[in-house]
mmCIF file of C-alpha atoms in Angstrom:
data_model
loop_
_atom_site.group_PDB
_atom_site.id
_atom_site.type_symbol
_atom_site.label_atom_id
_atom_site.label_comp_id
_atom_site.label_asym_id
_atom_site.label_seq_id
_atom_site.Cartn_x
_atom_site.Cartn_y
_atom_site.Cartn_z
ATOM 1 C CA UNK A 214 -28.314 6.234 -34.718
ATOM 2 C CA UNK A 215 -24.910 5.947 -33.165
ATOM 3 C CA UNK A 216 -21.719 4.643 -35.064
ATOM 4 C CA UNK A 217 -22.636 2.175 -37.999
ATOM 5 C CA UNK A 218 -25.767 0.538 -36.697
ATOM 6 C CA UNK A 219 -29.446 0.591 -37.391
ATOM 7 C CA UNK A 220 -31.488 1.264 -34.371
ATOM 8 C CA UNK A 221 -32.042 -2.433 -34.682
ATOM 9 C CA UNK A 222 -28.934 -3.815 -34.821
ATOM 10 C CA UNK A 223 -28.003 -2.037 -31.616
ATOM 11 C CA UNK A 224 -31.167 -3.354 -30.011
ATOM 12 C CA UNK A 225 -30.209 -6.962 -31.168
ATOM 13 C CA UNK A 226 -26.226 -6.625 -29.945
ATOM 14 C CA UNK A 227 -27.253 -4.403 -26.538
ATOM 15 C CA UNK A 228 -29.462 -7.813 -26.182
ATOM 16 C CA UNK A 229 -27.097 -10.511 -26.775
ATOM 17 C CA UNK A 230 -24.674 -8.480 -24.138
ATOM 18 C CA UNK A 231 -27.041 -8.401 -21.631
ATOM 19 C CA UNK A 232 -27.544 -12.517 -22.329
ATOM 20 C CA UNK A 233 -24.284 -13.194 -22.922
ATOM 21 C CA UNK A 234 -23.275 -10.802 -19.571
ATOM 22 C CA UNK A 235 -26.443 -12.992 -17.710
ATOM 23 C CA UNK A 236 -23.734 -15.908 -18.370
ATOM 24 C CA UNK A 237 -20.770 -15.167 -18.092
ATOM 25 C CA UNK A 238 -21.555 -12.700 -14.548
ATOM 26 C CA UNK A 239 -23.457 -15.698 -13.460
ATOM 27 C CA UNK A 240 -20.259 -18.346 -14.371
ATOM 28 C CA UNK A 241 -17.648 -15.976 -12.870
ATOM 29 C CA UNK A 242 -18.783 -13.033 -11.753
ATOM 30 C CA UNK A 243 -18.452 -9.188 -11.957
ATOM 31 C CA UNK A 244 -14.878 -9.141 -11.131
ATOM 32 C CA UNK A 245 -13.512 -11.815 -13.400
ATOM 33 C CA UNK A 246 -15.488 -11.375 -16.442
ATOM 34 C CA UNK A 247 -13.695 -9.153 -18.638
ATOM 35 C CA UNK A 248 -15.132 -6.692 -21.704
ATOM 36 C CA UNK A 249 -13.256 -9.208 -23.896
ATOM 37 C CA UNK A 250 -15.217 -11.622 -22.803
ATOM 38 C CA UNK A 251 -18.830 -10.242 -23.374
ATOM 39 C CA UNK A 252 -17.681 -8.604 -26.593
ATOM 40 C CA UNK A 253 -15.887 -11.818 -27.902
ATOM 41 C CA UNK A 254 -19.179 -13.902 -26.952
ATOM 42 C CA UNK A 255 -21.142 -11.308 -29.396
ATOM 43 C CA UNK A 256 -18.521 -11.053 -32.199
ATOM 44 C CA UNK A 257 -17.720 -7.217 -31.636
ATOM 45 C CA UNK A 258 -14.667 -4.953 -30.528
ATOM 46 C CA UNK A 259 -13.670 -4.280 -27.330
ATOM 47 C CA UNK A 260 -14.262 -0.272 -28.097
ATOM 48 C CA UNK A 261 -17.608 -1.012 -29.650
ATOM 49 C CA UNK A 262 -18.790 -2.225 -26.135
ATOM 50 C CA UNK A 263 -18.589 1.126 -24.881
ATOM 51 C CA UNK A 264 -21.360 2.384 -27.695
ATOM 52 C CA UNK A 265 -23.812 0.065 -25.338
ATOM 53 C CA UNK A 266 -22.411 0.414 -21.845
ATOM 54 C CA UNK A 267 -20.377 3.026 -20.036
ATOM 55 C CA UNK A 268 -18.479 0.359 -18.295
ATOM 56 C CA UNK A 269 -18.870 -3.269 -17.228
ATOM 57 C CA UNK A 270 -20.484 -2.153 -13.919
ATOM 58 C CA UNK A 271 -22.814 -0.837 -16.239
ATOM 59 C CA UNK A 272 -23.560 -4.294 -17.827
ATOM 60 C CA UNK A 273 -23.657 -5.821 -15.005
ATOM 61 C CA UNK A 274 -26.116 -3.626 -13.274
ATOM 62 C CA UNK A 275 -28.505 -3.934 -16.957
ATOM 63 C CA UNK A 276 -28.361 -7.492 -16.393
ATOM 64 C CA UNK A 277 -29.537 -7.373 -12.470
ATOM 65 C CA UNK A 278 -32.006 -4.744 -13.659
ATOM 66 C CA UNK A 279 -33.392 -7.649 -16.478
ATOM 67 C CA UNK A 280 -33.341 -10.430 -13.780
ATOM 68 C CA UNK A 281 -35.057 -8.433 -11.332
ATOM 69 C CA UNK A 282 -38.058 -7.464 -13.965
ATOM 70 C CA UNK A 283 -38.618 -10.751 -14.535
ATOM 71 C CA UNK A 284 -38.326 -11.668 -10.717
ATOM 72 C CA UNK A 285 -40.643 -9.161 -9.336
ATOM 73 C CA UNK A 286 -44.040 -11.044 -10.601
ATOM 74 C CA UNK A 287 -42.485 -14.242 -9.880
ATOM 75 C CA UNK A 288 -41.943 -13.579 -6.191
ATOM 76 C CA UNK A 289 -45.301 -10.997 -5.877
ATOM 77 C CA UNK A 290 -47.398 -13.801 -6.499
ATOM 78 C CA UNK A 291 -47.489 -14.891 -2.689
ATOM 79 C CA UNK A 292 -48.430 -12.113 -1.704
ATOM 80 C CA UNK A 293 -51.158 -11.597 -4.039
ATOM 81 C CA UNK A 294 -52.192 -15.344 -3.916
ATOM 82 C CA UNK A 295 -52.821 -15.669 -0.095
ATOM 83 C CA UNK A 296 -55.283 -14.300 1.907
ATOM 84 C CA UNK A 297 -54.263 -15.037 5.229
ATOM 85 C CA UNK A 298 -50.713 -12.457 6.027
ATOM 86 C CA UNK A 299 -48.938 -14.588 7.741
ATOM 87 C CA UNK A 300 -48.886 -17.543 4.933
ATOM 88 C CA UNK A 301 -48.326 -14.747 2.492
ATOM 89 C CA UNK A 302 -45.311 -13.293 4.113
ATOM 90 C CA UNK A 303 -44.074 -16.825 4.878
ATOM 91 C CA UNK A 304 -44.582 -18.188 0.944
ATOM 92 C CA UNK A 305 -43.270 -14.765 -0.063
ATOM 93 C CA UNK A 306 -39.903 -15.910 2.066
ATOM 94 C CA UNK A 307 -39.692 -19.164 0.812
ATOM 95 C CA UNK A 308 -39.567 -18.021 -2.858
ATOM 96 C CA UNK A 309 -37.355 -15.580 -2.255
ATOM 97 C CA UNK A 310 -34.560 -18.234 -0.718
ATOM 98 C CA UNK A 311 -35.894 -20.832 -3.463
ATOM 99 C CA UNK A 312 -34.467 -17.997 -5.780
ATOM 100 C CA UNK A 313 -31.273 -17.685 -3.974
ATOM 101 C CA UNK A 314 -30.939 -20.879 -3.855
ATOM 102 C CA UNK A 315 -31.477 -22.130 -7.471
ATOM 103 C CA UNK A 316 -31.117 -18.756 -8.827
ATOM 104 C CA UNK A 317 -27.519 -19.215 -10.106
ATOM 105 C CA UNK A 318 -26.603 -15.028 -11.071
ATOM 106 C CA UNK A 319 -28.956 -13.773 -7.663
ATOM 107 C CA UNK A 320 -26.229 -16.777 -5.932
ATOM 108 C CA UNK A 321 -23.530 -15.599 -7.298
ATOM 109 C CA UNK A 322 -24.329 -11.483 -5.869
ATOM 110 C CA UNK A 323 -25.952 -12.758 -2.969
ATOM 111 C CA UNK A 324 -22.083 -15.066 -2.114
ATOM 112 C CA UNK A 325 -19.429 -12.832 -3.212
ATOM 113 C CA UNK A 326 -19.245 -9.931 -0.835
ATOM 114 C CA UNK A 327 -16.996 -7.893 -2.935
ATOM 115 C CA UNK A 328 -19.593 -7.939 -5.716
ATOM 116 C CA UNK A 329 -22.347 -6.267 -3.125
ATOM 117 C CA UNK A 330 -19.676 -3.807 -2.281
ATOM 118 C CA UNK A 331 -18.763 -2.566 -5.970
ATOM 119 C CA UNK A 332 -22.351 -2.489 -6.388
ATOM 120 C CA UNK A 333 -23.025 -0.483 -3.186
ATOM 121 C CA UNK A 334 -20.306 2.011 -4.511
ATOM 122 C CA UNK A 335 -22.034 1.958 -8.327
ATOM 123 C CA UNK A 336 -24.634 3.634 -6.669
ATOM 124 C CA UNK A 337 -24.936 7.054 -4.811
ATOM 125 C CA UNK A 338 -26.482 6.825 -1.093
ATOM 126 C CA UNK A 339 -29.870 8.679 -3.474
ATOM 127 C CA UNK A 340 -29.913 5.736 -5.504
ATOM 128 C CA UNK A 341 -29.845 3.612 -2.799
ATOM 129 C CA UNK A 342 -32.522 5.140 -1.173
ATOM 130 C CA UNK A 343 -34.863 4.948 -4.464
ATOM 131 C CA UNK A 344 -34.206 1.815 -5.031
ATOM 132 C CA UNK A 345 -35.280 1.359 -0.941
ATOM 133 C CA UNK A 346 -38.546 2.733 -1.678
ATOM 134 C CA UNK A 347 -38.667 1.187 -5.089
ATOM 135 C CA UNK A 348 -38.910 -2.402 -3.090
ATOM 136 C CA UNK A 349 -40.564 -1.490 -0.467
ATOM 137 C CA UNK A 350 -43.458 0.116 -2.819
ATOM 138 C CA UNK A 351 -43.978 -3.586 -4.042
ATOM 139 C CA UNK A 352 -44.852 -4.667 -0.884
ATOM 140 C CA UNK A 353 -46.381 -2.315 0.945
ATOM 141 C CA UNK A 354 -49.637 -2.284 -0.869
ATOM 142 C CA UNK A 355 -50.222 -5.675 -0.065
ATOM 143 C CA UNK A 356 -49.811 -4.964 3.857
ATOM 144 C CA UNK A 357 -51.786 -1.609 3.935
ATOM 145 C CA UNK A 358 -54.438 -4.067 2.293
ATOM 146 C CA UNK A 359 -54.058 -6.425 4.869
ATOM 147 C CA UNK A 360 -54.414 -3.090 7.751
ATOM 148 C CA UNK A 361 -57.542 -1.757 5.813
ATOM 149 C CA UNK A 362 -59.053 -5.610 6.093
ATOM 150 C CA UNK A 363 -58.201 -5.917 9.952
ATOM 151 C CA UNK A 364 -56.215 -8.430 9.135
ATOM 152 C CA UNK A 365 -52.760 -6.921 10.909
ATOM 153 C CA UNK A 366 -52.380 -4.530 13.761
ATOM 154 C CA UNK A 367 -49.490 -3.382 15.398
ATOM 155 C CA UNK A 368 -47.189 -0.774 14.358
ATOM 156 C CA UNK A 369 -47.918 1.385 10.720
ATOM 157 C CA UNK A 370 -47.834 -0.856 7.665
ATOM 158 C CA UNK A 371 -44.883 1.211 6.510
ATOM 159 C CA UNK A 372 -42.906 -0.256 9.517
ATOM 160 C CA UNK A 373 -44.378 -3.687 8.439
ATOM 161 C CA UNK A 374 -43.571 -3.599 4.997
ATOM 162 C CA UNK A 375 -39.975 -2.096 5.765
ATOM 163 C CA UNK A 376 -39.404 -5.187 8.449
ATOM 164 C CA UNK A 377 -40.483 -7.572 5.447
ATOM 165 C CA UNK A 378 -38.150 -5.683 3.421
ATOM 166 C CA UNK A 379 -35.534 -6.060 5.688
ATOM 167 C CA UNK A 380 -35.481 -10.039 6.517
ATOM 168 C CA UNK A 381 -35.568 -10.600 3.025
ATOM 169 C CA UNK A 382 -32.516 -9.363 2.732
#
C-alpha cells in the first residue's frame, strides 16, 4: 500500500481518474486539461495525482489504453463475422470510421495533430514498433485464415494484414 490508501481505495480513485480523464480528454483534450482538473473532478490533491500517474501523458495514455480494450472486440467482430474477405475488410473499415466518427475521445486524437505528436514522442520508436505488431497481430490471423482457405492470393498475408493496418489509419 502506498500513502494512506487501502489497495481498494486506490483502485476506486485510479478508476474515477481514468473516467473522469475519459471526459474531460474527450471535452478538451490532452493539452488543455489540467491535473487540477482530473484531481478536482475526484475530490483529491493535485500531489496525490502523482501516487496514480507519473504525469498527465500518463493518464491520458491509461485512458486510450481503456478505450482501446473495449474497442478491439467491437471492431474484430467483422472480421470474425464474415466469411467472404473482401466484405470483412470492407465492414471492418466502416466500423472503424463509424468509431471515428461518433467516437467523441478517438475524434478528438484522431483531429488534433498536436495530440498525435505528444503521443508519438510519449513513446520510444520500440514502443512504437510493439504496439505495430500489437495491431497488426489482431488482424493478421484472420487473413492467414483467409490464405490457408484459398480465399486470398497475392502477396504474404503479413503484407496483407500490414496494408489493412495501414488504410485504417
Amino acid at each position: 500500500m502506498t500513502g494512506k490508501f487501502s489497495d481498494n481505495e486506490r483502485e476506486r480513485i485510479r478508476e474515477r481518474l481514468l473516467d473522469e480523464g475519459r471526459d474531460l480528454f474527450t471535452r478538451y483534450g490532452l493539452t488543455k486539461t489540467t491535473i487540477g482538473d482530473l484531481t478536482d473532478a475526484v475530490g483529491i490533491a493535485d500531489s496525490t495525482f502523482y501516487q496514480f500517474f507519473d504525469s498527465k501523458t500518463d493518464c491520458y495514455v491509461a485512458v486510450l489504453e481503456q478505450e482501446g480494450e473495449r474497442l478491439v472486440p467491437k471492431l474484430l467482430d467483422p472480421l470474425e463475422s464474415n466469411d467472404d474477405p473482401e466484405a470483412a475488410i470492407v465492414a471492418f473499415l466502416t466500423a472503424l470510421m463509424d468509431e471515428i466518427e461518433t467516437n467523441a475521445l478517438v475524434e478528438q486524437l484522431v483531429v488534433d495533430s498536436e495530440e498525435l505528436q505528444r503521443l508519438r514522442e510519449y513513446h520510444t520508436e520500440k514502443e512504437r514498433r510493439a504496439d505495430r505488431e500489437e495491431s497488426l497481430g489482431y488482424i493478421l490471423p484472420y487473413v492467414e485464415e483467409w490464405y490457408e482457405a484459398g480465399k486470398v492470393s497475392g502477396p504474404d498475408p503479413r503484407t496483407v494484414a500490414s496494408a489493412i493496418r495501414a488504410v485504417s489509419f
